[in-house]
């Protein structure tokens, strides 16, 4: 899902668009949107940290929990609200108030929505998987940094610590999130296989069959080619933005 390398012409256009920015009404809306989602994801991060502090003494000696009962009860409302609100990002790109690749934005948002509503909410028992803890930490920390970065970018005043975090924390947070998502998916597989949930078999009036179990396996397999590609893209972006040397300092 990595974006194509930028040409010099594309970068010039981006610089021009940054100077002009979105119209005043759109800018005010985006400031409100990014500010609210920064605060919302901070709530998720704060509750996740509190849960970890409270329950860590009962975890295994290596610090890894075998189950996370009660975590989703603490996170359910803010996760539902603020992750679902990310669907507006697709709208922002579609109507032109945010410049980004529409398909890439859609895929990124869909994968999160699918994991939340299709797996955690949709398949019984998955919310007890320790993968939820990894996902909550990775998603919330990433989004607090990302939305605050967008907020400050709108007013042309990005603090360097935010910029550095934006292009550095992915080294740990991205693999952490992917690991958590795969753990949640693995936890869902036995339930889906036994229950045939959200699946249909022949014969039926529509003459169509669908197995959510095999669809999830296919979805999980996509991580194999996509993770290295996107991870490599993020590393290259970091080198462009804050990599060492005089060029990065001028940027």
Tab-separated table of C-alpha atoms in Angstrom:
chain	number	residue	atom	x	y	z
A	1	UNK	CA	0.000	0.000	0.000
A	2	UNK	CA	2.994	2.258	-0.312
A	3	UNK	CA	2.576	5.404	-2.344
A	4	UNK	CA	4.650	5.971	-5.466
A	5	UNK	CA	7.856	7.982	-5.200
A	6	UNK	CA	7.298	11.703	-5.614
A	7	UNK	CA	8.596	13.536	-8.659
A	8	UNK	CA	10.049	17.033	-8.338
A	9	UNK	CA	6.926	18.413	-10.003
A	10	UNK	CA	4.672	16.683	-7.524
A	11	UNK	CA	6.702	18.040	-4.633
A	12	UNK	CA	6.450	21.571	-6.038
A	13	UNK	CA	2.683	21.204	-6.291
A	14	UNK	CA	2.531	19.935	-2.723
A	15	UNK	CA	4.598	22.883	-1.515
A	16	UNK	CA	2.245	25.261	-3.304
A	17	UNK	CA	-0.803	23.547	-1.817
A	18	UNK	CA	0.735	23.732	1.660
A	19	UNK	CA	1.225	27.476	1.250
A	20	UNK	CA	-2.323	28.071	0.058
A	21	UNK	CA	-3.916	25.378	2.206
A	22	UNK	CA	-7.596	24.445	2.254
A	23	UNK	CA	-10.305	27.138	2.193
A	24	UNK	CA	-10.939	28.860	5.569
A	25	UNK	CA	-14.103	26.898	6.363
A	26	UNK	CA	-12.472	23.584	5.443
A	27	UNK	CA	-9.382	24.520	7.439
A	28	UNK	CA	-11.462	25.310	10.524
A	29	UNK	CA	-13.296	22.000	10.138
A	30	UNK	CA	-10.047	20.044	9.733
A	31	UNK	CA	-8.560	21.748	12.796
A	32	UNK	CA	-11.616	20.698	14.796
A	33	UNK	CA	-11.567	17.168	13.355
A	34	UNK	CA	-7.870	16.577	13.997
A	35	UNK	CA	-8.055	18.178	17.426
A	36	UNK	CA	-10.979	16.011	18.500
A	37	UNK	CA	-9.391	12.808	17.213
A	38	UNK	CA	-6.107	13.640	18.915
A	39	UNK	CA	-7.998	13.999	22.196
A	40	UNK	CA	-10.114	10.910	21.541
A	41	UNK	CA	-7.172	8.652	20.815
A	42	UNK	CA	-5.376	10.036	23.852
A	43	UNK	CA	-8.294	8.735	25.924
A	44	UNK	CA	-7.779	5.277	24.390
A	45	UNK	CA	-4.038	5.434	25.087
A	46	UNK	CA	-4.561	6.657	28.658
A	47	UNK	CA	-7.072	3.914	29.469
A	48	UNK	CA	-4.827	1.269	27.918
A	49	UNK	CA	-1.851	2.394	29.996
A	50	UNK	CA	-3.963	2.426	33.176
A	51	UNK	CA	-5.235	-1.071	32.420
A	52	UNK	CA	-1.683	-2.316	31.862
A	53	UNK	CA	-0.475	-0.816	35.141
A	54	UNK	CA	-3.397	-2.280	37.091
A	55	UNK	CA	-3.195	-5.780	35.590
A	56	UNK	CA	0.534	-6.257	34.968
A	57	UNK	CA	1.123	-7.903	38.390
A	58	UNK	CA	-1.191	-10.772	37.380
A	59	UNK	CA	0.540	-11.425	34.054
A	60	UNK	CA	3.116	-14.135	33.424
A	61	UNK	CA	6.665	-13.727	34.696
A	62	UNK	CA	7.794	-12.673	31.201
A	63	UNK	CA	5.303	-9.803	31.268
A	64	UNK	CA	3.035	-11.255	28.575
A	65	UNK	CA	-0.678	-11.605	29.400
A	66	UNK	CA	-2.532	-14.750	28.349
A	67	UNK	CA	-5.835	-12.875	28.330
A	68	UNK	CA	-7.017	-9.271	28.749
A	69	UNK	CA	-10.457	-9.486	30.412
A	70	UNK	CA	-12.090	-6.124	30.907
A	71	UNK	CA	-9.830	-4.197	28.534
A	72	UNK	CA	-12.410	-3.901	25.793
A	73	UNK	CA	-15.018	-2.828	28.328
A	74	UNK	CA	-12.763	0.152	29.068
A	75	UNK	CA	-12.078	0.907	25.400
A	76	UNK	CA	-15.311	-0.021	23.625
A	77	UNK	CA	-16.940	3.430	23.404
A	78	UNK	CA	-13.911	5.556	22.431
A	79	UNK	CA	-12.663	2.906	19.998
A	80	UNK	CA	-16.047	2.676	18.310
A	81	UNK	CA	-16.407	6.444	18.029
A	82	UNK	CA	-12.924	7.541	17.034
A	83	UNK	CA	-11.955	4.634	14.799
A	84	UNK	CA	-15.256	4.867	12.939
A	85	UNK	CA	-14.738	8.630	12.624
A	86	UNK	CA	-11.693	7.812	10.496
A	87	UNK	CA	-14.131	6.975	7.679
A	88	UNK	CA	-14.387	10.735	7.204
A	89	UNK	CA	-10.787	10.704	5.994
A	90	UNK	CA	-11.958	8.964	2.839
A	91	UNK	CA	-14.564	11.705	2.387
A	92	UNK	CA	-11.958	14.419	2.949
A	93	UNK	CA	-9.824	13.037	0.130
A	94	UNK	CA	-12.810	12.401	-2.143
A	95	UNK	CA	-14.075	16.001	-1.889
A	96	UNK	CA	-10.578	17.457	-2.211
A	97	UNK	CA	-10.028	19.197	1.126
A	98	UNK	CA	-7.147	16.801	1.862
A	99	UNK	CA	-4.585	15.837	-0.770
A	100	UNK	CA	-3.850	12.121	-0.668
A	101	UNK	CA	-4.337	8.942	-2.673
A	102	UNK	CA	-8.001	7.963	-2.383
A	103	UNK	CA	-7.484	4.215	-2.827
A	104	UNK	CA	-4.624	4.098	-0.316
A	105	UNK	CA	-6.667	6.052	2.222
A	106	UNK	CA	-9.651	3.755	1.713
A	107	UNK	CA	-7.575	0.588	2.196
A	108	UNK	CA	-5.940	1.915	5.358
A	109	UNK	CA	-9.269	2.926	6.882
A	110	UNK	CA	-11.034	-0.268	5.757
A	111	UNK	CA	-8.415	-2.522	7.364
A	112	UNK	CA	-8.922	-0.825	10.737
A	113	UNK	CA	-12.721	-0.809	10.461
A	114	UNK	CA	-12.685	-4.471	9.475
A	115	UNK	CA	-10.515	-5.361	12.459
A	116	UNK	CA	-12.697	-3.424	14.915
A	117	UNK	CA	-16.213	-4.196	13.697
A	118	UNK	CA	-15.621	-7.450	11.828
A	119	UNK	CA	-13.296	-9.182	14.296
A	120	UNK	CA	-13.275	-7.601	17.767
A	121	UNK	CA	-16.960	-6.654	17.763
A	122	UNK	CA	-18.155	-9.355	15.408
A	123	UNK	CA	-16.515	-12.568	16.635
A	124	UNK	CA	-17.175	-13.728	20.186
A	125	UNK	CA	-14.164	-14.027	22.463
A	126	UNK	CA	-11.607	-12.175	20.349
A	127	UNK	CA	-11.649	-9.162	22.678
A	128	UNK	CA	-9.973	-11.346	25.325
A	129	UNK	CA	-6.944	-11.970	23.107
A	130	UNK	CA	-3.740	-10.208	24.225
A	131	UNK	CA	-3.599	-9.009	20.642
A	132	UNK	CA	-6.154	-6.383	21.662
A	133	UNK	CA	-3.639	-4.868	24.074
A	134	UNK	CA	-1.010	-4.619	21.335
A	135	UNK	CA	-3.520	-3.117	18.911
A	136	UNK	CA	-4.779	-0.600	21.468
A	137	UNK	CA	-1.258	0.583	22.267
A	138	UNK	CA	-0.110	0.751	18.642
A	139	UNK	CA	-3.263	2.357	17.239
A	140	UNK	CA	-3.715	4.940	19.980
A	141	UNK	CA	-0.074	6.040	20.167
A	142	UNK	CA	0.137	6.242	16.375
A	143	UNK	CA	-3.057	8.253	16.058
A	144	UNK	CA	-2.263	10.717	18.842
A	145	UNK	CA	0.965	11.524	17.015
A	146	UNK	CA	-0.579	11.503	13.526
A	147	UNK	CA	-3.586	13.696	14.239
A	148	UNK	CA	-1.566	16.178	16.295
A	149	UNK	CA	0.924	16.333	13.399
A	150	UNK	CA	-1.925	17.125	10.978
A	151	UNK	CA	-3.321	19.728	13.390
A	152	UNK	CA	-0.046	21.637	13.634
A	153	UNK	CA	0.577	21.254	9.894
A	154	UNK	CA	-2.639	23.156	9.227
A	155	UNK	CA	-1.276	26.164	11.106
A	156	UNK	CA	2.256	25.750	9.701
A	157	UNK	CA	3.740	25.224	13.157
A	158	UNK	CA	4.801	21.586	13.537
A	159	UNK	CA	6.940	21.150	16.680
A	160	UNK	CA	10.066	19.151	15.879
A	161	UNK	CA	9.335	16.525	18.595
A	162	UNK	CA	5.968	15.798	16.934
A	163	UNK	CA	7.626	15.620	13.533
A	164	UNK	CA	10.323	13.289	14.866
A	165	UNK	CA	7.772	11.023	16.550
A	166	UNK	CA	5.651	10.955	13.397
A	167	UNK	CA	8.536	9.598	11.327
A	168	UNK	CA	10.265	7.439	13.953
A	169	UNK	CA	7.811	5.633	16.240
A	170	UNK	CA	6.544	3.492	13.365
A	171	UNK	CA	9.712	1.393	13.755
A	172	UNK	CA	8.130	-0.126	16.870
A	173	UNK	CA	4.438	0.752	16.658
A	174	UNK	CA	3.794	-0.598	13.160
A	175	UNK	CA	5.124	-4.139	13.817
A	176	UNK	CA	3.367	-4.058	17.199
A	177	UNK	CA	0.039	-3.217	15.574
A	178	UNK	CA	0.439	-5.829	12.839
A	179	UNK	CA	1.294	-8.479	15.432
A	180	UNK	CA	-1.778	-7.566	17.466
A	181	UNK	CA	-4.057	-7.634	14.422
A	182	UNK	CA	-2.789	-11.069	13.425
A	183	UNK	CA	-3.262	-12.346	16.985
A	184	UNK	CA	-6.870	-11.116	16.960
A	185	UNK	CA	-7.429	-12.757	13.585
A	186	UNK	CA	-5.964	-16.068	14.764
A	187	UNK	CA	-8.231	-15.910	17.819
A	188	UNK	CA	-11.247	-15.489	15.538
A	189	UNK	CA	-10.464	-18.406	13.196
A	190	UNK	CA	-11.569	-21.333	15.438
A	191	UNK	CA	-14.834	-19.569	16.250
A	192	UNK	CA	-15.568	-18.853	12.601
A	193	UNK	CA	-14.717	-22.403	11.550
A	194	UNK	CA	-17.039	-23.922	14.136
A	195	UNK	CA	-19.934	-21.483	13.812
A	196	UNK	CA	-19.833	-20.682	10.058
A	197	UNK	CA	-20.627	-17.121	11.114
A	198	UNK	CA	-21.303	-14.687	8.269
A	199	UNK	CA	-20.915	-17.521	5.783
A	200	UNK	CA	-23.301	-19.080	3.322
A	201	UNK	CA	-23.130	-22.394	1.505
A	202	UNK	CA	-24.867	-23.958	-1.465
A	203	UNK	CA	-27.620	-24.564	-2.234
A	204	UNK	CA	-29.289	-21.205	-1.601
A	205	UNK	CA	-31.656	-18.920	-3.568
A	206	UNK	CA	-28.762	-16.748	-4.772
A	207	UNK	CA	-26.591	-19.680	-5.901
A	208	UNK	CA	-23.604	-18.116	-4.150
A	209	UNK	CA	-21.317	-19.361	-1.397
A	210	UNK	CA	-19.088	-17.357	0.912
A	211	UNK	CA	-16.849	-18.380	3.802
A	212	UNK	CA	-15.851	-15.633	6.199
A	213	UNK	CA	-13.347	-18.094	7.667
A	214	UNK	CA	-11.441	-18.384	4.383
A	215	UNK	CA	-11.877	-14.676	3.674
A	216	UNK	CA	-10.148	-13.904	6.970
A	217	UNK	CA	-7.325	-16.300	6.101
A	218	UNK	CA	-6.911	-14.485	2.778
A	219	UNK	CA	-6.972	-11.128	4.582
A	220	UNK	CA	-4.225	-12.334	6.934
A	221	UNK	CA	-2.118	-13.595	4.021
A	222	UNK	CA	-2.093	-10.079	2.546
A	223	UNK	CA	0.137	-8.964	5.408
A	224	UNK	CA	2.992	-11.024	3.940
A	225	UNK	CA	3.518	-8.910	0.790
A	226	UNK	CA	2.105	-5.624	2.096
A	227	UNK	CA	3.925	-5.283	5.424
A	228	UNK	CA	7.487	-5.187	3.993
A	229	UNK	CA	6.378	-2.866	1.193
A	230	UNK	CA	4.709	-0.325	3.464
A	231	UNK	CA	7.400	-0.586	6.133
A	232	UNK	CA	10.098	0.090	3.546
A	233	UNK	CA	8.120	3.049	2.214
A	234	UNK	CA	7.889	4.532	5.701
A	235	UNK	CA	11.643	4.149	6.199
A	236	UNK	CA	12.317	5.946	2.912
A	237	UNK	CA	9.900	8.725	3.906
A	238	UNK	CA	11.741	9.154	7.191
A	239	UNK	CA	15.038	9.548	5.349
A	240	UNK	CA	13.503	12.241	3.142
A	241	UNK	CA	11.970	14.182	6.014
A	242	UNK	CA	14.342	13.878	8.972
A	243	UNK	CA	17.248	11.765	7.705
A	244	UNK	CA	20.788	12.922	8.522
A	245	UNK	CA	22.685	15.493	6.535
A	246	UNK	CA	22.314	19.095	5.486
A	247	UNK	CA	19.415	18.394	3.153
A	248	UNK	CA	17.167	17.144	5.936
A	249	UNK	CA	17.996	20.159	8.102
A	250	UNK	CA	16.919	22.515	5.325
A	251	UNK	CA	13.621	20.619	4.973
